[in-house]
Amino acid sequence: MLEKGDTGLDELNDENDSIFLSQLVPEIMELLTGYDRIVFVDAHVGSNLDDLNCSKVEAQYISSSFTHHMTPSALLAFLQSMYQCEPQAHLVSIHGYDFDFKRTFSSKVQALVQRLWMPSSN
């Protein structure tokens, strides 16, 4: 678990590592070369997605009109091209409700996260 203000970048090299970034940046590519599997976690506001969504991420570069925008697919494409590294990757997307600048979940999102850890009652 990361403490407030901690990115996790200083404590890497465990079997499972976590880092917190407000956006993906190319500077983390070299750090990612040591991993066989990467899970990106992000918030979404799309009405066409489930509250909780998990999908496989494939390496693919598509240019963006935003100068500071990098998708997980683009990051994987650069990782593949520059480092010949092809980790398995997935994107876990959770419906976001409150986008203030803080590192805690809103009560609605906290309820969704708890559903991930609770056994199904079916």
PDB file of C-alpha atoms in Angstrom:
ATOM      1  CA  MET A   1       0.000   0.000   0.000  1.00  0.00           C
ATOM      2  CA  LEU A   2       1.356   3.406  -0.947  1.00  0.00           C
ATOM      3  CA  GLU A   3       1.435   6.180   1.609  1.00  0.00           C
ATOM      4  CA  LYS A   4       0.099   9.654   0.831  1.00  0.00           C
ATOM      5  CA  GLY A   5       2.487  11.441  -1.528  1.00  0.00           C
ATOM      6  CA  ASP A   6       4.392   8.241  -2.392  1.00  0.00           C
ATOM      7  CA  THR A   7       4.632   7.226  -6.061  1.00  0.00           C
ATOM      8  CA  GLY A   8       6.147   3.813  -5.310  1.00  0.00           C
ATOM      9  CA  LEU A   9       8.989   4.460  -7.749  1.00  0.00           C
ATOM     10  CA  ASP A  10      11.608   4.264  -4.980  1.00  0.00           C
ATOM     11  CA  GLU A  11      10.531   0.812  -3.732  1.00  0.00           C
ATOM     12  CA  LEU A  12      10.519  -1.336  -6.869  1.00  0.00           C
ATOM     13  CA  ASN A  13      11.878  -4.861  -7.453  1.00  0.00           C
ATOM     14  CA  ASP A  14       9.404  -6.864  -5.372  1.00  0.00           C
ATOM     15  CA  GLU A  15       7.420  -9.709  -6.880  1.00  0.00           C
ATOM     16  CA  ASN A  16       4.441  -7.322  -7.151  1.00  0.00           C
ATOM     17  CA  ASP A  17       5.020  -3.576  -7.328  1.00  0.00           C
ATOM     18  CA  SER A  18       2.610  -0.644  -7.405  1.00  0.00           C
ATOM     19  CA  ILE A  19       3.238   2.845  -8.643  1.00  0.00           C
ATOM     20  CA  PHE A  20       0.928   5.852  -8.633  1.00  0.00           C
ATOM     21  CA  LEU A  21       1.063   8.308 -11.522  1.00  0.00           C
ATOM     22  CA  SER A  22      -1.525  10.886 -12.463  1.00  0.00           C
ATOM     23  CA  GLN A  23      -0.719  10.176 -16.114  1.00  0.00           C
ATOM     24  CA  LEU A  24       1.465   7.773 -18.083  1.00  0.00           C
ATOM     25  CA  VAL A  25       4.843   9.163 -19.060  1.00  0.00           C
ATOM     26  CA  PRO A  26       7.551   7.701 -21.327  1.00  0.00           C
ATOM     27  CA  GLU A  27      10.125   8.058 -18.540  1.00  0.00           C
ATOM     28  CA  ILE A  28       8.809   4.871 -16.872  1.00  0.00           C
ATOM     29  CA  MET A  29       9.493   2.624 -19.887  1.00  0.00           C
ATOM     30  CA  GLU A  30      12.908   1.427 -18.740  1.00  0.00           C
ATOM     31  CA  LEU A  31      11.456   0.573 -15.309  1.00  0.00           C
ATOM     32  CA  LEU A  32       8.810  -1.598 -16.971  1.00  0.00           C
ATOM     33  CA  THR A  33      11.315  -3.784 -18.825  1.00  0.00           C
ATOM     34  CA  GLY A  34      11.743  -5.999 -15.759  1.00  0.00           C
ATOM     35  CA  TYR A  35       8.091  -7.081 -15.626  1.00  0.00           C
ATOM     36  CA  ASP A  36       6.300  -9.924 -17.408  1.00  0.00           C
ATOM     37  CA  ARG A  37       2.846  -8.536 -16.572  1.00  0.00           C
ATOM     38  CA  ILE A  38       1.573  -4.987 -16.173  1.00  0.00           C
ATOM     39  CA  VAL A  39      -1.863  -3.973 -14.899  1.00  0.00           C
ATOM     40  CA  PHE A  40      -2.939  -0.406 -15.578  1.00  0.00           C
ATOM     41  CA  VAL A  41      -5.715   0.939 -13.351  1.00  0.00           C
ATOM     42  CA  ASP A  42      -7.683   3.965 -14.441  1.00  0.00           C
ATOM     43  CA  ALA A  43     -10.992   5.731 -13.950  1.00  0.00           C
ATOM     44  CA  HIS A  44     -13.522   6.117 -16.741  1.00  0.00           C
ATOM     45  CA  VAL A  45     -16.663   8.183 -17.237  1.00  0.00           C
ATOM     46  CA  GLY A  46     -18.020   6.297 -20.235  1.00  0.00           C
ATOM     47  CA  SER A  47     -21.670   5.336 -20.156  1.00  0.00           C
ATOM     48  CA  ASN A  48     -21.006   2.421 -22.529  1.00  0.00           C
ATOM     49  CA  LEU A  49     -18.693   0.604 -20.068  1.00  0.00           C
ATOM     50  CA  ASP A  50     -19.563  -1.424 -16.999  1.00  0.00           C
ATOM     51  CA  ASP A  51     -18.758   0.123 -13.625  1.00  0.00           C
ATOM     52  CA  LEU A  52     -15.850  -2.334 -13.446  1.00  0.00           C
ATOM     53  CA  ASN A  53     -14.153  -3.309 -16.675  1.00  0.00           C
ATOM     54  CA  CYS A  54     -11.032  -5.342 -17.456  1.00  0.00           C
ATOM     55  CA  SER A  55      -9.546  -5.652 -20.917  1.00  0.00           C
ATOM     56  CA  LYS A  56      -6.330  -6.890 -22.487  1.00  0.00           C
ATOM     57  CA  VAL A  57      -4.012  -4.148 -23.765  1.00  0.00           C
ATOM     58  CA  GLU A  58      -2.206  -4.654 -27.069  1.00  0.00           C
ATOM     59  CA  ALA A  59       0.815  -2.625 -28.197  1.00  0.00           C
ATOM     60  CA  GLN A  60      -0.404  -0.022 -30.673  1.00  0.00           C
ATOM     61  CA  TYR A  61       0.706   3.529 -31.287  1.00  0.00           C
ATOM     62  CA  ILE A  62      -1.925   6.033 -32.371  1.00  0.00           C
ATOM     63  CA  SER A  63      -0.863   9.660 -32.409  1.00  0.00           C
ATOM     64  CA  SER A  64      -2.787  11.962 -30.112  1.00  0.00           C
ATOM     65  CA  SER A  65      -3.801  15.562 -30.584  1.00  0.00           C
ATOM     66  CA  PHE A  66      -2.945  16.070 -26.917  1.00  0.00           C
ATOM     67  CA  THR A  67       0.763  16.704 -26.426  1.00  0.00           C
ATOM     68  CA  HIS A  68       0.895  15.164 -22.949  1.00  0.00           C
ATOM     69  CA  HIS A  69      -1.282  12.127 -23.431  1.00  0.00           C
ATOM     70  CA  MET A  70       0.010   8.551 -23.560  1.00  0.00           C
ATOM     71  CA  THR A  71      -2.243   5.514 -23.615  1.00  0.00           C
ATOM     72  CA  PRO A  72      -1.291   2.103 -22.202  1.00  0.00           C
ATOM     73  CA  SER A  73      -1.269   0.778 -25.800  1.00  0.00           C
ATOM     74  CA  ALA A  74       1.164   3.485 -26.919  1.00  0.00           C
ATOM     75  CA  LEU A  75       3.400   2.891 -23.906  1.00  0.00           C
ATOM     76  CA  LEU A  76       3.535  -0.823 -24.764  1.00  0.00           C
ATOM     77  CA  ALA A  77       4.303  -0.020 -28.422  1.00  0.00           C
ATOM     78  CA  PHE A  78       7.243   2.154 -27.414  1.00  0.00           C
ATOM     79  CA  LEU A  79       8.395  -0.485 -24.903  1.00  0.00           C
ATOM     80  CA  GLN A  80       8.320  -3.088 -27.667  1.00  0.00           C
ATOM     81  CA  SER A  81      10.087  -0.866 -30.209  1.00  0.00           C
ATOM     82  CA  MET A  82      12.779   0.586 -27.962  1.00  0.00           C
ATOM     83  CA  TYR A  83      13.485  -2.291 -25.550  1.00  0.00           C
ATOM     84  CA  GLN A  84      12.176  -5.391 -27.397  1.00  0.00           C
ATOM     85  CA  CYS A  85      10.058  -6.001 -24.293  1.00  0.00           C
ATOM     86  CA  GLU A  86       6.542  -7.431 -24.646  1.00  0.00           C
ATOM     87  CA  PRO A  87       4.879  -7.890 -21.244  1.00  0.00           C
ATOM     88  CA  GLN A  88       1.288  -9.073 -20.934  1.00  0.00           C
ATOM     89  CA  ALA A  89      -0.880  -6.093 -20.064  1.00  0.00           C
ATOM     90  CA  HIS A  90      -4.412  -5.440 -18.880  1.00  0.00           C
ATOM     91  CA  LEU A  91      -6.397  -2.320 -18.137  1.00  0.00           C
ATOM     92  CA  VAL A  92      -8.711  -2.326 -15.140  1.00  0.00           C
ATOM     93  CA  SER A  93     -11.110   0.558 -15.489  1.00  0.00           C
ATOM     94  CA  ILE A  94     -13.481   1.661 -12.760  1.00  0.00           C
ATOM     95  CA  HIS A  95     -16.258   4.211 -13.134  1.00  0.00           C
ATOM     96  CA  GLY A  96     -15.124   7.513 -11.643  1.00  0.00           C
ATOM     97  CA  TYR A  97     -17.464   9.960  -9.951  1.00  0.00           C
ATOM     98  CA  ASP A  98     -15.277  12.588  -8.297  1.00  0.00           C
ATOM     99  CA  PHE A  99     -12.205  13.941 -10.046  1.00  0.00           C
ATOM    100  CA  ASP A 100     -10.913  16.384  -7.446  1.00  0.00           C
ATOM    101  CA  PHE A 101      -7.149  16.275  -6.953  1.00  0.00           C
ATOM    102  CA  LYS A 102      -6.873  13.714  -4.161  1.00  0.00           C
ATOM    103  CA  ARG A 103      -5.691  10.142  -3.755  1.00  0.00           C
ATOM    104  CA  THR A 104      -8.724   8.708  -2.009  1.00  0.00           C
ATOM    105  CA  PHE A 105     -11.817   7.085  -3.479  1.00  0.00           C
ATOM    106  CA  SER A 106     -15.242   8.682  -3.409  1.00  0.00           C
ATOM    107  CA  SER A 107     -17.842   6.659  -1.489  1.00  0.00           C
ATOM    108  CA  LYS A 108     -19.390   5.414  -4.775  1.00  0.00           C
ATOM    109  CA  VAL A 109     -16.019   4.194  -6.077  1.00  0.00           C
ATOM    110  CA  GLN A 110     -15.146   2.652  -2.690  1.00  0.00           C
ATOM    111  CA  ALA A 111     -18.324   0.564  -2.967  1.00  0.00           C
ATOM    112  CA  LEU A 112     -17.239  -0.627  -6.431  1.00  0.00           C
ATOM    113  CA  VAL A 113     -13.755  -1.526  -5.196  1.00  0.00           C
ATOM    114  CA  GLN A 114     -15.236  -3.525  -2.317  1.00  0.00           C
ATOM    115  CA  ARG A 115     -17.242  -5.554  -4.864  1.00  0.00           C
ATOM    116  CA  LEU A 116     -13.927  -6.724  -6.328  1.00  0.00           C
ATOM    117  CA  TRP A 117     -12.888  -8.294  -3.023  1.00  0.00           C
ATOM    118  CA  MET A 118     -16.195  -9.667  -1.775  1.00  0.00           C
ATOM    119  CA  PRO A 119     -17.208 -13.211  -2.737  1.00  0.00           C
ATOM    120  CA  SER A 120     -20.235 -13.412  -5.002  1.00  0.00           C
ATOM    121  CA  SER A 121     -23.484 -14.196  -3.207  1.00  0.00           C
ATOM    122  CA  ASN A 122     -24.826 -16.116  -6.227  1.00  0.00           C
TER     123      ASN A 122
END
